Amino acid sequence: MNAHAPGVAARSGPAALSSLFCLLATGSLLGISTLLAGLAIRSGWEPLTFLFWSTLGGGLLLLVGSRLRGQRLQVSRALLPYAVIAGLLSFALPNLLSFSAIPHVGAGFIALCLAFPPLLTYAIAVPIGMDRLSLAGIAGMACGLGGALLLARSAPLAATDPQFWTALAMAAPLIIALGNIYRSLAWPRGASPGVLAPAMLLASAGLIAIASAAVGSSLATPLLLGTAGLLLGAQAVVIAATYVLYFLLQQLSGPVGLSQIGWIAAGVGKALAVIILGEAIPGILLPACAAILAGIALLSRRPR
């Protein structure tokens, strides 16, 4: 791991942004992003089209922001492959797999699968020396995973469960975990979150466009007036904010610490669905959230 990689450069990040704040903020933004995507699809957006344009918009917003701060996104021999591989593993491929599988296995099963990246990230990080096996780590994983599974099981599962689509959906958490590890190991020397975030998002948008062309899907937008345009703009802003914090959190906490954002997103997403969409309050909401918070507390105390 180079001197600027997560876990080493972590402690030199902005003092005002603790790893806990970044974890809660990034996870909450992911939960908001999930809600906005659901609202967009209800309003007439095609899932792949909304994913592409909101990702491109978020990347462009960050690109403009970095230029205003005097940071230039210079494509280098290290940055370009990092952005493409990180974009593929961390954003484009998991989203494409999940969006493709939802009609066949249901959103509830996708939520169930996405409870596993923290456990898989920890399982990969320990053998390669990026983290240490400890009782606190195991207990934290058990609590957080248990809470996330409770939340996921409160969502309805699809009536049919074809093996191909099930396997496809179950591949997403493993790919996310590999992305968490890759971003730490390959972090370009001297690169800041403000440079890596737009690079990854723009690369992800390009990969989504290639995938869309490969399957013959149009990326034409609906009329960007009223709700459709507002949702796209809101999602672009949320994605931009999410991925700046995402890379900063990886810098502060490493891949295992970052991986917990899925648990936070699950709790926030469920709470927002109750408040905004009027979904029934599941009886397991409070105990599930308590288990997730206990898991985060235990993991924060594990020896590294």
CSV table of N, CA and C in Angstrom, one decimal, residues 140-230:
chain,number,residue,atom,x,y,z
A,140,GLY,N,-18.9,-7.3,15.5
A,140,GLY,CA,-19.4,-6.2,14.7
A,140,GLY,C,-20.0,-6.6,13.4
A,141,MET,N,-19.3,-7.5,12.7
A,141,MET,CA,-19.9,-8.0,11.4
A,141,MET,C,-21.2,-8.7,11.7
A,142,ALA,N,-21.2,-9.6,12.7
A,142,ALA,CA,-22.5,-10.3,13.0
A,142,ALA,C,-23.6,-9.4,13.3
A,143,CYS,N,-23.4,-8.4,14.1
A,143,CYS,CA,-24.5,-7.4,14.5
A,143,CYS,C,-24.9,-6.7,13.3
A,144,GLY,N,-24.0,-6.1,12.6
A,144,GLY,CA,-24.4,-5.3,11.4
A,144,GLY,C,-25.1,-6.1,10.3
A,145,LEU,N,-24.5,-7.3,10.0
A,145,LEU,CA,-25.1,-8.1,9.0
A,145,LEU,C,-26.5,-8.6,9.5
A,146,GLY,N,-26.7,-8.9,10.7
A,146,GLY,CA,-28.0,-9.3,11.2
A,146,GLY,C,-29.0,-8.2,11.1
A,147,GLY,N,-28.6,-7.0,11.4
A,147,GLY,CA,-29.5,-5.8,11.3
A,147,GLY,C,-29.9,-5.6,9.9
A,148,ALA,N,-28.9,-5.6,9.0
A,148,ALA,CA,-29.2,-5.4,7.5
A,148,ALA,C,-30.1,-6.5,7.0
A,149,LEU,N,-29.9,-7.7,7.4
A,149,LEU,CA,-30.7,-8.8,6.9
A,149,LEU,C,-32.2,-8.7,7.4
A,150,LEU,N,-32.3,-8.2,8.6
A,150,LEU,CA,-33.7,-8.0,9.1
A,150,LEU,C,-34.4,-7.0,8.3
A,151,LEU,N,-33.7,-5.9,8.0
A,151,LEU,CA,-34.3,-4.8,7.1
A,151,LEU,C,-34.6,-5.4,5.7
A,152,ALA,N,-33.7,-6.1,5.2
A,152,ALA,CA,-33.9,-6.7,3.8
A,152,ALA,C,-35.1,-7.6,3.8
A,153,ARG,N,-35.2,-8.4,4.8
A,153,ARG,CA,-36.3,-9.4,4.8
A,153,ARG,C,-37.6,-8.8,5.0
A,154,SER,N,-37.7,-7.5,5.4
A,154,SER,CA,-39.0,-6.8,5.5
A,154,SER,C,-39.5,-6.4,4.2
A,155,ALA,N,-38.6,-6.5,3.1
A,155,ALA,CA,-39.1,-6.1,1.8
A,155,ALA,C,-39.6,-7.4,1.1
A,156,PRO,N,-40.6,-7.3,0.3
A,156,PRO,CA,-41.2,-8.5,-0.3
A,156,PRO,C,-40.2,-9.1,-1.4
A,157,LEU,N,-40.1,-10.4,-1.4
A,157,LEU,CA,-39.3,-11.1,-2.4
A,157,LEU,C,-40.2,-11.5,-3.6
A,158,ALA,N,-39.5,-11.7,-4.7
A,158,ALA,CA,-40.2,-12.1,-5.9
A,158,ALA,C,-40.8,-13.5,-5.8
A,159,ALA,N,-41.9,-13.7,-6.5
A,159,ALA,CA,-42.5,-15.0,-6.4
A,159,ALA,C,-41.7,-16.1,-7.1
A,160,THR,N,-41.1,-15.7,-8.2
A,160,THR,CA,-40.2,-16.6,-8.9
A,160,THR,C,-38.7,-16.3,-8.6
A,161,ASP,N,-37.9,-17.3,-8.7
A,161,ASP,CA,-36.5,-17.2,-8.3
A,161,ASP,C,-35.6,-17.9,-9.3
A,162,PRO,N,-35.5,-17.5,-10.6
A,162,PRO,CA,-34.7,-18.2,-11.5
A,162,PRO,C,-33.2,-18.3,-11.1
A,163,GLN,N,-32.6,-19.4,-11.3
A,163,GLN,CA,-31.2,-19.6,-10.8
A,163,GLN,C,-30.3,-18.7,-11.4
A,164,PHE,N,-30.4,-18.4,-12.8
A,164,PHE,CA,-29.4,-17.5,-13.4
A,164,PHE,C,-29.5,-16.1,-12.8
A,165,TRP,N,-30.7,-15.6,-12.7
A,165,TRP,CA,-30.8,-14.2,-12.1
A,165,TRP,C,-30.4,-14.1,-10.7
A,166,THR,N,-30.7,-15.2,-9.9
A,166,THR,CA,-30.3,-15.3,-8.5
A,166,THR,C,-28.8,-15.2,-8.4
A,167,ALA,N,-28.1,-16.0,-9.3
A,167,ALA,CA,-26.6,-16.0,-9.2
A,167,ALA,C,-26.1,-14.6,-9.7
A,168,LEU,N,-26.7,-14.0,-10.6
A,168,LEU,CA,-26.3,-12.7,-11.1
A,168,LEU,C,-26.4,-11.7,-10.0
A,169,ALA,N,-27.5,-11.7,-9.3
A,169,ALA,CA,-27.7,-10.7,-8.2
A,169,ALA,C,-26.7,-11.0,-7.0
A,170,MET,N,-26.4,-12.3,-6.8
A,170,MET,CA,-25.5,-12.6,-5.7
A,170,MET,C,-24.1,-12.3,-6.0
A,171,ALA,N,-23.8,-12.0,-7.3
A,171,ALA,CA,-22.4,-11.6,-7.7
A,171,ALA,C,-22.1,-10.2,-7.3
A,172,ALA,N,-23.2,-9.4,-7.2
A,172,ALA,CA,-23.0,-7.9,-7.0
A,172,ALA,C,-22.2,-7.6,-5.7
A,173,PRO,N,-22.6,-8.3,-4.5
A,173,PRO,CA,-21.9,-7.9,-3.3
A,173,PRO,C,-20.4,-8.4,-3.4
A,174,LEU,N,-20.1,-9.5,-4.0
A,174,LEU,CA,-18.7,-9.9,-4.2
A,174,LEU,C,-17.9,-8.9,-5.0
A,175,ILE,N,-18.5,-8.4,-6.1
A,175,ILE,CA,-17.9,-7.4,-6.9
A,175,ILE,C,-17.6,-6.1,-6.1
A,176,ILE,N,-18.6,-5.7,-5.3
A,176,ILE,CA,-18.5,-4.5,-4.5
A,176,ILE,C,-17.3,-4.7,-3.5
A,177,ALA,N,-17.2,-5.8,-2.9
A,177,ALA,CA,-16.1,-6.1,-1.9
A,177,ALA,C,-14.8,-6.0,-2.6
A,178,LEU,N,-14.7,-6.6,-3.8
A,178,LEU,CA,-13.4,-6.6,-4.6
A,178,LEU,C,-13.1,-5.1,-4.9
A,179,GLY,N,-14.1,-4.3,-5.2
A,179,GLY,CA,-13.9,-2.9,-5.5
A,179,GLY,C,-13.3,-2.2,-4.3
A,180,ASN,N,-13.9,-2.5,-3.1
A,180,ASN,CA,-13.4,-1.8,-1.9
A,180,ASN,C,-11.9,-2.1,-1.7
A,181,ILE,N,-11.5,-3.4,-1.9
A,181,ILE,CA,-10.1,-3.7,-1.7
A,181,ILE,C,-9.2,-3.1,-2.8
A,182,TYR,N,-9.7,-3.1,-4.1
A,182,TYR,CA,-8.9,-2.6,-5.2
A,182,TYR,C,-8.6,-1.1,-5.0
A,183,ARG,N,-9.6,-0.3,-4.5
A,183,ARG,CA,-9.4,1.1,-4.4
A,183,ARG,C,-8.3,1.4,-3.4
A,184,SER,N,-8.2,0.6,-2.3
A,184,SER,CA,-7.2,0.8,-1.4
A,184,SER,C,-5.8,0.5,-1.9
A,185,LEU,N,-5.7,-0.7,-2.5
A,185,LEU,CA,-4.4,-1.2,-3.0
A,185,LEU,C,-3.9,-0.4,-4.1
A,186,ALA,N,-4.7,0.1,-5.0
A,186,ALA,CA,-4.3,0.8,-6.2
A,186,ALA,C,-4.4,2.3,-6.2
A,187,TRP,N,-4.7,2.8,-5.0
A,187,TRP,CA,-4.9,4.3,-4.8
A,187,TRP,C,-3.7,5.0,-5.4
A,188,PRO,N,-3.9,5.9,-6.4
A,188,PRO,CA,-2.8,6.6,-7.1
A,188,PRO,C,-2.1,7.5,-6.1
A,189,ARG,N,-0.8,7.5,-6.1
A,189,ARG,CA,0.1,8.2,-5.2
A,189,ARG,C,-0.3,9.7,-5.3
A,190,GLY,N,-0.6,10.3,-4.2
A,190,GLY,CA,-0.8,11.8,-4.1
A,190,GLY,C,-2.2,12.2,-4.6
A,191,ALA,N,-3.0,11.3,-5.0
A,191,ALA,CA,-4.4,11.7,-5.5
A,191,ALA,C,-5.3,11.9,-4.4
A,192,SER,N,-6.1,12.9,-4.5
A,192,SER,CA,-7.1,13.3,-3.4
A,192,SER,C,-8.5,12.8,-3.8
A,193,PRO,N,-9.4,12.7,-2.8
A,193,PRO,CA,-10.7,12.3,-3.0
A,193,PRO,C,-11.4,13.2,-4.1
A,194,GLY,N,-11.1,14.5,-4.0
A,194,GLY,CA,-11.7,15.4,-5.0
A,194,GLY,C,-11.3,15.2,-6.4
A,195,VAL,N,-10.2,14.5,-6.7
A,195,VAL,CA,-9.9,14.1,-8.0
A,195,VAL,C,-10.4,12.7,-8.4
A,196,LEU,N,-10.3,11.8,-7.4
A,196,LEU,CA,-10.7,10.4,-7.7
A,196,LEU,C,-12.2,10.2,-7.9
A,197,ALA,N,-13.0,11.0,-7.2
A,197,ALA,CA,-14.4,10.9,-7.2
A,197,ALA,C,-15.0,11.2,-8.6
A,198,PRO,N,-14.6,12.4,-9.2
A,198,PRO,CA,-15.2,12.7,-10.6
A,198,PRO,C,-14.6,11.7,-11.6
A,199,ALA,N,-13.3,11.3,-11.4
A,199,ALA,CA,-12.7,10.4,-12.4
A,199,ALA,C,-13.5,9.1,-12.4
A,200,MET,N,-13.8,8.6,-11.2
A,200,MET,CA,-14.5,7.3,-11.2
A,200,MET,C,-15.9,7.4,-11.7
A,201,LEU,N,-16.6,8.5,-11.4
A,201,LEU,CA,-18.0,8.7,-11.9
A,201,LEU,C,-18.1,8.9,-13.4
A,202,LEU,N,-17.2,9.6,-13.9
A,202,LEU,CA,-17.2,9.8,-15.4
A,202,LEU,C,-16.8,8.5,-16.1
A,203,ALA,N,-15.9,7.8,-15.6
A,203,ALA,CA,-15.6,6.5,-16.1
A,203,ALA,C,-16.8,5.5,-16.0
A,204,SER,N,-17.5,5.6,-14.9
A,204,SER,CA,-18.7,4.8,-14.7
A,204,SER,C,-19.7,5.1,-15.7
A,205,ALA,N,-19.9,6.4,-16.0
A,205,ALA,CA,-20.9,6.8,-17.0
A,205,ALA,C,-20.6,6.3,-18.3
A,206,GLY,N,-19.3,6.3,-18.7
A,206,GLY,CA,-18.9,5.8,-20.0
A,206,GLY,C,-19.1,4.3,-20.1
A,207,LEU,N,-18.8,3.6,-19.0
A,207,LEU,CA,-19.1,2.1,-19.0
A,207,LEU,C,-20.6,1.8,-19.1
A,208,ILE,N,-21.4,2.6,-18.4
A,208,ILE,CA,-22.8,2.3,-18.5
A,208,ILE,C,-23.3,2.6,-19.9
A,209,ALA,N,-22.8,3.6,-20.6
A,209,ALA,CA,-23.2,3.9,-22.0
A,209,ALA,C,-22.8,2.8,-22.9
A,210,ILE,N,-21.6,2.2,-22.7
A,210,ILE,CA,-21.1,1.1,-23.5
A,210,ILE,C,-22.1,-0.1,-23.3
A,211,ALA,N,-22.4,-0.4,-22.0
A,211,ALA,CA,-23.3,-1.5,-21.8
A,211,ALA,C,-24.7,-1.3,-22.4
A,212,SER,N,-25.1,0.0,-22.3
A,212,SER,CA,-26.5,0.3,-22.9
A,212,SER,C,-26.4,0.1,-24.4
A,213,ALA,N,-25.4,0.5,-25.1
A,213,ALA,CA,-25.3,0.3,-26.5
A,213,ALA,C,-25.2,-1.2,-26.9
A,214,ALA,N,-24.5,-1.9,-26.0
A,214,ALA,CA,-24.3,-3.4,-26.3
A,214,ALA,C,-25.7,-4.1,-26.2
A,215,VAL,N,-26.6,-3.7,-25.4
A,215,VAL,CA,-27.9,-4.4,-25.3
A,215,VAL,C,-29.0,-3.7,-26.1
A,216,GLY,N,-28.6,-2.6,-26.8
A,216,GLY,CA,-29.5,-1.9,-27.7
A,216,GLY,C,-30.5,-1.0,-26.9
A,217,SER,N,-30.1,-0.6,-25.8
A,217,SER,CA,-31.0,0.3,-24.9
A,217,SER,C,-30.7,1.8,-25.2
A,218,SER,N,-31.8,2.5,-25.4
A,218,SER,CA,-31.7,4.0,-25.7
A,218,SER,C,-31.4,4.7,-24.4
A,219,LEU,N,-30.6,5.8,-24.4
A,219,LEU,CA,-30.4,6.6,-23.3
A,219,LEU,C,-31.1,8.0,-23.4
A,220,ALA,N,-32.1,8.0,-24.3
A,220,ALA,CA,-32.8,9.2,-24.5
A,220,ALA,C,-33.6,9.5,-23.3
A,221,THR,N,-33.6,10.8,-22.9
A,221,THR,CA,-34.3,11.2,-21.6
A,221,THR,C,-35.8,11.5,-21.9
A,222,PRO,N,-36.6,11.4,-20.9
A,222,PRO,CA,-38.0,11.9,-21.0
A,222,PRO,C,-37.9,13.5,-21.0
A,223,LEU,N,-39.0,14.1,-21.1
A,223,LEU,CA,-39.1,15.6,-21.1
A,223,LEU,C,-38.6,16.1,-19.7
A,224,LEU,N,-37.5,16.9,-19.7
A,224,LEU,CA,-36.9,17.2,-18.4
A,224,LEU,C,-37.6,18.5,-17.9
A,225,LEU,N,-38.9,18.4,-17.7
A,225,LEU,CA,-39.7,19.4,-17.1
A,225,LEU,C,-40.4,18.8,-15.9
A,226,GLY,N,-40.6,19.6,-14.9
A,226,GLY,CA,-41.3,19.1,-13.7
A,226,GLY,C,-40.6,18.1,-12.9
A,227,THR,N,-41.3,17.0,-12.5
A,227,THR,CA,-40.7,16.0,-11.6
A,227,THR,C,-39.5,15.3,-12.2
A,228,ALA,N,-39.6,15.0,-13.5
A,228,ALA,CA,-38.5,14.2,-14.1
A,228,ALA,C,-37.2,15.0,-14.0
A,229,GLY,N,-37.2,16.2,-14.4
A,229,GLY,CA,-36.0,17.1,-14.3
A,229,GLY,C,-35.5,17.3,-12.9
A,230,LEU,N,-36.4,17.5,-12.0
A,230,LEU,CA,-36.1,17.8,-10.6
A,230,LEU,C,-35.4,16.5,-10.0
